[in-house]
mmCIF file of C-alpha atoms in Angstrom:
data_model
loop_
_atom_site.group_PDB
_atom_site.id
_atom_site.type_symbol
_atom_site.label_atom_id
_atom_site.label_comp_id
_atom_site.label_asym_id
_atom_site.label_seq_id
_atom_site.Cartn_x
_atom_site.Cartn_y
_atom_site.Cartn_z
ATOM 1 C CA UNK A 1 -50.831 71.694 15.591
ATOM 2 C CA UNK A 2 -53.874 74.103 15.174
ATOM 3 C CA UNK A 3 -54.707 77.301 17.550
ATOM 4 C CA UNK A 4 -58.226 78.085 16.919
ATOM 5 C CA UNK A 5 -59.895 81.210 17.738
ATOM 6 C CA UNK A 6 -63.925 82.113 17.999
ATOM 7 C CA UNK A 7 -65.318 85.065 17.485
ATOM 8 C CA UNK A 8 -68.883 86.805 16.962
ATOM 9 C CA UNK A 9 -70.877 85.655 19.555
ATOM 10 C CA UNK A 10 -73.109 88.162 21.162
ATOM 11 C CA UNK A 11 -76.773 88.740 22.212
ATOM 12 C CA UNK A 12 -79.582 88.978 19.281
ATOM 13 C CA UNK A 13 -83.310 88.872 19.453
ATOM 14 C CA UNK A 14 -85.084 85.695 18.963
ATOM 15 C CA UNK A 15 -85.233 85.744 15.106
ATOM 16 C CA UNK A 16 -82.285 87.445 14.355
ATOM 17 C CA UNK A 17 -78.895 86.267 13.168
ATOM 18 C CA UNK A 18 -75.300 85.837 14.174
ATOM 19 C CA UNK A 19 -72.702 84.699 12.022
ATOM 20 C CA UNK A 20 -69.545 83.062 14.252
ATOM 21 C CA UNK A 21 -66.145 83.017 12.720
ATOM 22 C CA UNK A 22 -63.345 80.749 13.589
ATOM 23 C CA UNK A 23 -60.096 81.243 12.363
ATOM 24 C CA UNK A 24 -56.887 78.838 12.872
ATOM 25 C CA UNK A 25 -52.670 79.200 12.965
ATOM 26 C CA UNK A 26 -50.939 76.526 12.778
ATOM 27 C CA UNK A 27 -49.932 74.460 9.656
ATOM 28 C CA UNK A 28 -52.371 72.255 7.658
ATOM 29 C CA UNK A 29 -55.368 73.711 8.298
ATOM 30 C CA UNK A 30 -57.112 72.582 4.566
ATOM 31 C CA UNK A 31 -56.393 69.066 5.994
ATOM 32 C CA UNK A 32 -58.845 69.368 8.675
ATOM 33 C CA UNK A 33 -62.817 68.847 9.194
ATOM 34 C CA UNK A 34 -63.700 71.450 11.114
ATOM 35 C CA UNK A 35 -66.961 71.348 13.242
ATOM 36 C CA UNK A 36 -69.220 74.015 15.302
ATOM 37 C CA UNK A 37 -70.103 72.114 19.291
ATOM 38 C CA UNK A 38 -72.137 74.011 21.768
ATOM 39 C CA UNK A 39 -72.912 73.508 25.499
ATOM 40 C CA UNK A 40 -75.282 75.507 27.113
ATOM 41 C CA UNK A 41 -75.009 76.065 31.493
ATOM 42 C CA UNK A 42 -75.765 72.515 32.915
ATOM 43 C CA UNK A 43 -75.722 70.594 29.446
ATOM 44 C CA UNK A 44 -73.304 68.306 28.223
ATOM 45 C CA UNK A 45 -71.819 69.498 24.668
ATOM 46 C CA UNK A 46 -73.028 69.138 21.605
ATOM 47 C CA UNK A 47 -72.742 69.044 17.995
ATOM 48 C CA UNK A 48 -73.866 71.511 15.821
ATOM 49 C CA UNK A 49 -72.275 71.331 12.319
ATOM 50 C CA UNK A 50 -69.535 69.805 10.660
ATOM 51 C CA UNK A 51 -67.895 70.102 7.190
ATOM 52 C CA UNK A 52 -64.783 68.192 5.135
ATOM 53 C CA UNK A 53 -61.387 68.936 4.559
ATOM 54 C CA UNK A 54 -62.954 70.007 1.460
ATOM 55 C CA UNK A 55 -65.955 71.757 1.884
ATOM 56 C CA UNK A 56 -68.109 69.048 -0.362
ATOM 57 C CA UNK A 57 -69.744 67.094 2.760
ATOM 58 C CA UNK A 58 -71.421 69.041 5.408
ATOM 59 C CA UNK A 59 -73.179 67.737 8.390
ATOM 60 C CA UNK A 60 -75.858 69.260 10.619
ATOM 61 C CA UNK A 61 -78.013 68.467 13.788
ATOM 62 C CA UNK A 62 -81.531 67.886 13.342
ATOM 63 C CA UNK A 63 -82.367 70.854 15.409
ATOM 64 C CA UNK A 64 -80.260 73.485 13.880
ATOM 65 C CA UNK A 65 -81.117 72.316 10.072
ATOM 66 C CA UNK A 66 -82.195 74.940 7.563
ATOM 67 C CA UNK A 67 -81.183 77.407 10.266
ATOM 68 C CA UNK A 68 -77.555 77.251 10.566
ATOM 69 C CA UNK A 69 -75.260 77.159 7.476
ATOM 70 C CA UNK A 70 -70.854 75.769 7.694
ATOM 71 C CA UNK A 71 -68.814 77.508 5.542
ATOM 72 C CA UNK A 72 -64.858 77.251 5.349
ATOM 73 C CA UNK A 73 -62.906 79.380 3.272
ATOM 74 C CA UNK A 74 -59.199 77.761 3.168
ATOM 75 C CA UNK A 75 -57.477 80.475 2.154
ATOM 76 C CA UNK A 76 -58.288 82.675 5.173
ATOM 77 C CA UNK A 77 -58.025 79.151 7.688
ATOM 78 C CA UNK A 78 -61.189 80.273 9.013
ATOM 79 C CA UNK A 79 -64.630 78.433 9.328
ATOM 80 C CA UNK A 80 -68.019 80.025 9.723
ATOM 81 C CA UNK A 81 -71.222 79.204 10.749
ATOM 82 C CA UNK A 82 -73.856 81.289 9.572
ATOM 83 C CA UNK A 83 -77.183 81.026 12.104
ATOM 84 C CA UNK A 84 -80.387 82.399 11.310
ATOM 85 C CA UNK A 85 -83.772 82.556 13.059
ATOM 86 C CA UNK A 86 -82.178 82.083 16.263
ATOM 87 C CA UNK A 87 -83.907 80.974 19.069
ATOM 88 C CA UNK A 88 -83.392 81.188 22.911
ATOM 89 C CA UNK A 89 -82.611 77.439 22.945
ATOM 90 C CA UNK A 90 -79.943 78.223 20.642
ATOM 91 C CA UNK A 91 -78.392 80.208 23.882
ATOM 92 C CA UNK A 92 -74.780 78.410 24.602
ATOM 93 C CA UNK A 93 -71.295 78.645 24.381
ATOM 94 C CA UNK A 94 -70.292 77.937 20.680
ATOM 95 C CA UNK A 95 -66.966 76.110 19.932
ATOM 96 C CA UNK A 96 -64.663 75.194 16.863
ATOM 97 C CA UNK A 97 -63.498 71.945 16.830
ATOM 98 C CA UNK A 98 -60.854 70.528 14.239
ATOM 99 C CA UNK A 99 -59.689 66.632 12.944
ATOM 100 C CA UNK A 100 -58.244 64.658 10.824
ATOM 101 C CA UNK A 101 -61.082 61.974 10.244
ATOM 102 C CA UNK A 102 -64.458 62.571 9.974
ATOM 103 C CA UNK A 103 -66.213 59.567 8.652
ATOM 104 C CA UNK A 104 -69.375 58.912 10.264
ATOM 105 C CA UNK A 105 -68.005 60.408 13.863
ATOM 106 C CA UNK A 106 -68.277 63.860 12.943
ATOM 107 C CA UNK A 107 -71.015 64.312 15.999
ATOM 108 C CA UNK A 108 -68.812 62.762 18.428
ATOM 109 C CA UNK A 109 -66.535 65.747 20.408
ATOM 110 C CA UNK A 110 -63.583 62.944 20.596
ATOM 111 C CA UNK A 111 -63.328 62.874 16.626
ATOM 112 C CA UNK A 112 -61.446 66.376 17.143
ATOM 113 C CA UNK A 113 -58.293 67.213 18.285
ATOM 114 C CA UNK A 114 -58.208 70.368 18.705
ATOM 115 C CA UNK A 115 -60.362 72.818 20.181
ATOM 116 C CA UNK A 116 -61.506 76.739 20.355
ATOM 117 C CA UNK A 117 -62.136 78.608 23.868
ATOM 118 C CA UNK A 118 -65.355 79.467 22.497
ATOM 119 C CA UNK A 119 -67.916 82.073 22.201
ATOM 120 C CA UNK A 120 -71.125 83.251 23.871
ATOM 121 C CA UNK A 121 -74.073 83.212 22.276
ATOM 122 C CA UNK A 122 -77.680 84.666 24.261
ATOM 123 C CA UNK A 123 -80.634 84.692 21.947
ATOM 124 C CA UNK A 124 -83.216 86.566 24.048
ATOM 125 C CA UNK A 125 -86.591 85.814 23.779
#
């Protein structure tokens, strides 16, 4: 089993950046895709990002492309996502999500198995 954590949410100007960490205990983690969700108040949740066990296949949503950047390091068991030129739609709660297969279902929150609390992000306008 995985425990994931989130961390660096906060509130940034529209423009600015944030960079979200999420780091995992548990054994296996370098097995794992790992993917970024978010759900902002009265929204269903939705993907963000994903990225392979490996690192070499990474997967973004159309509105967050060439904004938002996954990064895992495997040593650490942590995943990032860089965001830049944020924008108050980007306002949610972020989470981490990990599982085993990623295939073509990586945008689909029952792919994972495990799941972060999350983390707040406000992009103010």
């Amino acid at each position: 089993q995985l425990q994931l954590v989130e961390s660096g949410g906060g509130l940034v100007q529209a423009g600015g950046s944030l960079r979200l960490s999420c780091t995992a205990s548990g054994r296996g983690f370098s097995d794992y895709s790992l993917a970024w969700f978010r759900q902002a108040p009265g929204k269903e949740r939705e993907f963000v990002a994903a990225i392979s066990w490996s690192g070499d296949s990474k997967y973004y949503a159309d509105s967050v492309k060439g904004r938002f950047t996954i990064s895992r390091d495997n040593d650490d068991n942590t995943v990032y996502l860089q965001m830049n030129s944020l924008k108050p739609e980007d306002t949610a709660d972020y989470y981490c999500a990990a599982g085993r297969a990623l295939g073509g279902s990586y945008y689909i929150t029952g792919t994972y198995d495990y799941w972060g609390q999350g983390t707040q992000v406000t992009v103010a306008s």
